[in-house]
Amino acid sequence: MLENLLQALIFIFPAYVANGAPVVGVKLIGRATPIDRGAKAWDGRRVLGDGKTIEGLIVGISSGAAVGLLILLRLPQLYRGVFEPLTLSAGTILGDIFGSFVKRRLGLKRGQPAPGLDQLGFVCFALALSIAVYGIPAWLDAATLISLLLITAFLHVGTNYLAYLLGLKREPY
Ligand code: CTP
Ligand code: MG
């Protein structure tokens, strides 16, 4: 049980990296090109908004995949293939983009909170995409999944607050 949770946390770690890296990456690069290029949807609001950039997408996917490869060196059995961390990272960014799309349609401005969606949308997409490609991972059972989601939500709140204190984020969530 605890062993499953530990496996789950290491397994999902590339998704955490892919979700967090854009915040730092965009700062370091010093350039931010919105994925939607400023385009508006049918409701007159931005499709995604300025918080979802091409630079963030590239930094997120590549750093998540890279960290996953490092994990693979140590734990060769954890993933079902060398591309699984890439799949998790792509799922993360996709989920994050989907989240912003939904937030804009609900009339929420860039950076406004959407409790639940902000903390768990990315990890649900990451997991769903890896299950779609590779099937259900061996560690996955109901209790482990619930624990993983709870821990992810707490970690998301904590790390975002830390990023805010460090001046990396404009909002503490
Ligand atoms: N970021 C980025 N590109 C991405 C994802 C994130 O550049 N694909 C950067 C942006 O600088 C963004 C920050 O990471 O402001 C924090 O990400 P997030 O909280 O997901 O974006 P928000 O600014 O809160 O925007 P939204 O309301 O759309 O979630
Ligand atoms: Mg946000």
Coordinates of C-alpha atoms and ligand atoms in Angstrom, one line a residue:
M1 CA 0.0 0.0 0.0
L2 CA 2.6 2.5 1.1
E3 CA 4.9 1.0 -1.5
N4 CA 2.3 1.7 -4.2
L5 CA 2.0 5.3 -3.1
L6 CA 5.8 5.8 -3.1
Q7 CA 5.9 4.3 -6.7
A8 CA 3.0 6.5 -7.7
L9 CA 4.7 9.7 -6.4
I10 CA 7.9 8.9 -8.3
F11 CA 6.0 7.9 -11.4
I12 CA 4.1 11.2 -11.5
F13 CA 7.1 13.3 -10.7
P14 CA 7.8 14.3 -14.3
A15 CA 4.3 15.7 -14.4
Y16 CA 5.1 17.9 -11.4
V17 CA 8.2 19.1 -13.1
A18 CA 6.4 19.8 -16.4
N19 CA 3.8 21.8 -14.5
G20 CA 6.3 23.9 -12.5
A21 CA 9.1 24.4 -14.9
P22 CA 7.3 26.9 -17.2
V23 CA 7.0 29.4 -14.3
V24 CA 10.8 29.5 -13.9
G25 CA 11.6 28.8 -17.6
V26 CA 9.6 31.8 -18.9
K27 CA 11.4 34.0 -16.4
L28 CA 14.8 32.8 -17.4
I29 CA 14.1 33.0 -21.2
G30 CA 12.6 36.5 -20.8
R31 CA 10.2 35.9 -23.6
A32 CA 6.6 34.8 -23.5
T33 CA 4.7 34.1 -26.7
P34 CA 1.0 33.3 -25.9
I35 CA 0.0 30.0 -27.5
D36 CA -3.3 31.6 -28.7
R37 CA -1.3 34.5 -30.1
G38 CA -3.9 36.9 -28.6
A39 CA -6.8 35.2 -30.4
K40 CA -10.3 35.5 -28.9
A41 CA -13.0 32.8 -28.8
W42 CA -16.6 33.0 -29.7
D43 CA -17.5 34.6 -26.4
G44 CA -15.1 37.5 -27.0
R45 CA -12.7 36.4 -24.3
R46 CA -9.1 35.1 -24.9
V47 CA -8.9 31.4 -26.1
L48 CA -6.3 30.6 -23.4
G49 CA -4.8 33.9 -22.2
D50 CA -1.3 35.2 -21.6
G51 CA -0.5 32.6 -18.9
K52 CA -0.1 29.8 -21.5
T53 CA 3.0 30.4 -23.7
I54 CA 4.9 28.5 -26.3
E55 CA 8.1 28.9 -24.3
G56 CA 6.4 27.4 -21.2
L57 CA 5.1 24.5 -23.3
I58 CA 8.5 23.6 -24.6
V59 CA 10.3 24.1 -21.3
G60 CA 7.6 22.1 -19.4
I61 CA 7.5 19.1 -21.8
S62 CA 11.3 18.9 -22.2
S63 CA 12.2 19.2 -18.6
G64 CA 9.5 16.7 -17.5
A65 CA 10.7 14.2 -20.1
A66 CA 14.4 14.8 -19.1
V67 CA 13.7 14.3 -15.3
G68 CA 11.8 11.1 -16.2
L69 CA 14.8 9.8 -18.1
L70 CA 17.0 10.4 -15.1
I71 CA 14.4 8.5 -12.9
L72 CA 14.5 5.6 -15.5
L73 CA 18.3 5.3 -15.1
R74 CA 17.7 4.4 -11.4
L75 CA 14.3 2.7 -11.6
P76 CA 14.2 0.9 -15.0
Q77 CA 11.0 -0.9 -14.2
L78 CA 8.9 2.1 -13.2
Y79 CA 7.9 3.2 -16.7
R80 CA 6.6 1.0 -19.5
G81 CA 8.9 2.7 -22.0
V82 CA 11.4 5.6 -22.5
F83 CA 8.6 7.7 -23.9
E84 CA 6.3 7.4 -20.9
P85 CA 7.8 10.4 -19.0
L86 CA 7.3 12.4 -22.3
T87 CA 3.7 11.2 -22.4
L88 CA 3.2 12.3 -18.8
S89 CA 4.7 15.7 -19.5
A90 CA 2.7 16.2 -22.7
G91 CA -0.5 15.2 -20.8
T92 CA 0.4 17.7 -18.0
I93 CA 0.8 20.6 -20.4
L94 CA -2.4 19.6 -22.3
G95 CA -4.3 19.4 -19.1
D96 CA -3.0 22.8 -18.0
I97 CA -4.0 24.3 -21.4
F98 CA -7.4 22.7 -21.2
G99 CA -7.8 24.2 -17.7
S100 CA -7.1 27.7 -18.9
F101 CA -9.5 27.2 -21.8
V102 CA -12.3 26.2 -19.3
K103 CA -11.3 29.1 -17.0
R104 CA -11.6 31.7 -19.9
R105 CA -15.0 30.3 -20.9
L106 CA -16.1 30.7 -17.3
G107 CA -15.1 34.3 -17.5
L108 CA -12.1 33.9 -15.1
K109 CA -9.1 36.2 -16.0
R110 CA -5.6 34.9 -16.3
G111 CA -4.3 34.1 -12.8
Q112 CA -7.7 34.0 -11.2
P113 CA -8.1 30.8 -9.1
A114 CA -10.2 27.8 -10.1
P115 CA -10.0 25.6 -7.0
G116 CA -9.7 21.9 -7.9
L117 CA -9.0 22.5 -11.6
D118 CA -5.8 24.4 -10.9
Q119 CA -4.4 21.8 -8.5
L120 CA -5.6 18.5 -10.2
G121 CA -6.4 19.1 -13.8
F122 CA -2.9 18.6 -15.0
V123 CA -2.2 15.4 -13.1
C124 CA -5.6 13.9 -14.2
F125 CA -4.7 14.6 -17.8
A126 CA -1.2 13.2 -17.4
L127 CA -2.4 10.0 -15.8
A128 CA -5.2 9.6 -18.4
L129 CA -2.9 10.0 -21.3
S130 CA -0.4 7.5 -20.0
I131 CA -3.2 5.0 -19.3
A132 CA -4.5 5.6 -22.8
V133 CA -1.1 4.9 -24.3
Y134 CA 0.4 2.3 -21.9
G135 CA -2.6 0.9 -19.9
I136 CA -3.2 1.0 -16.2
P137 CA 0.1 1.1 -14.2
A138 CA 0.7 -1.7 -11.7
W139 CA 0.7 0.6 -8.6
L140 CA -2.8 2.0 -9.4
D141 CA -5.6 1.1 -6.9
A142 CA -8.4 3.3 -5.5
A143 CA -6.6 4.2 -2.2
T144 CA -3.3 5.0 -3.9
L145 CA -5.1 7.2 -6.5
I146 CA -7.0 9.1 -3.9
S147 CA -3.8 9.6 -1.8
L148 CA -1.9 10.7 -4.9
L149 CA -4.5 13.3 -5.7
L150 CA -4.7 14.6 -2.1
I151 CA -0.9 14.9 -1.9
T152 CA -0.7 16.5 -5.3
A153 CA -3.2 19.2 -4.3
F154 CA -1.3 19.9 -1.1
L155 CA 2.0 20.0 -2.9
H156 CA 0.5 22.3 -5.6
V157 CA -0.7 24.8 -3.0
G158 CA 2.6 24.7 -1.1
T159 CA 4.9 25.0 -4.1
N160 CA 2.9 27.8 -5.6
Y161 CA 2.9 29.7 -2.4
L162 CA 6.7 29.2 -2.2
A163 CA 7.1 30.4 -5.8
Y164 CA 5.1 33.5 -4.9
L165 CA 7.3 34.2 -1.9
L166 CA 10.3 33.8 -4.2
G167 CA 8.9 36.4 -6.6
L168 CA 8.4 33.8 -9.3
K169 CA 4.6 34.0 -9.4
R170 CA 2.3 36.9 -9.3
E171 CA -0.3 35.1 -7.3
P172 CA 0.2 32.8 -4.3
Y173 CA -1.9 30.0 -5.8
Ligands
CTP1 N1 3.3 29.3 -18.0 C1 3.7 29.5 -19.3 N2 3.3 28.6 -20.3 C2 2.6 27.5 -19.9 C3 2.2 27.3 -18.6 C4 2.6 28.3 -17.6 O1 4.3 30.5 -19.7 N3 2.2 26.6 -20.9 C5 3.8 30.3 -17.0 C6 3.1 31.7 -17.1 O2 4.0 32.7 -16.8 C7 2.0 31.6 -16.0 C8 2.8 30.8 -15.0 O3 3.6 29.9 -15.7 O4 1.6 32.8 -15.6 C9 1.9 30.1 -14.0 O5 1.1 29.1 -14.6 P1 -0.5 29.0 -14.3 O6 -0.8 29.2 -12.9 O7 -0.9 27.7 -15.0 O8 -1.1 30.2 -15.2 P2 -1.9 31.4 -14.8 O9 -1.1 32.7 -15.0 O10 -2.5 31.3 -13.5 O11 -3.1 31.5 -15.9 P3 -4.5 30.7 -16.0 O12 -5.5 31.6 -15.3 O13 -4.7 30.6 -17.4 O14 -4.3 29.4 -15.3
MG2 MG -2.5 30.0 -11.9

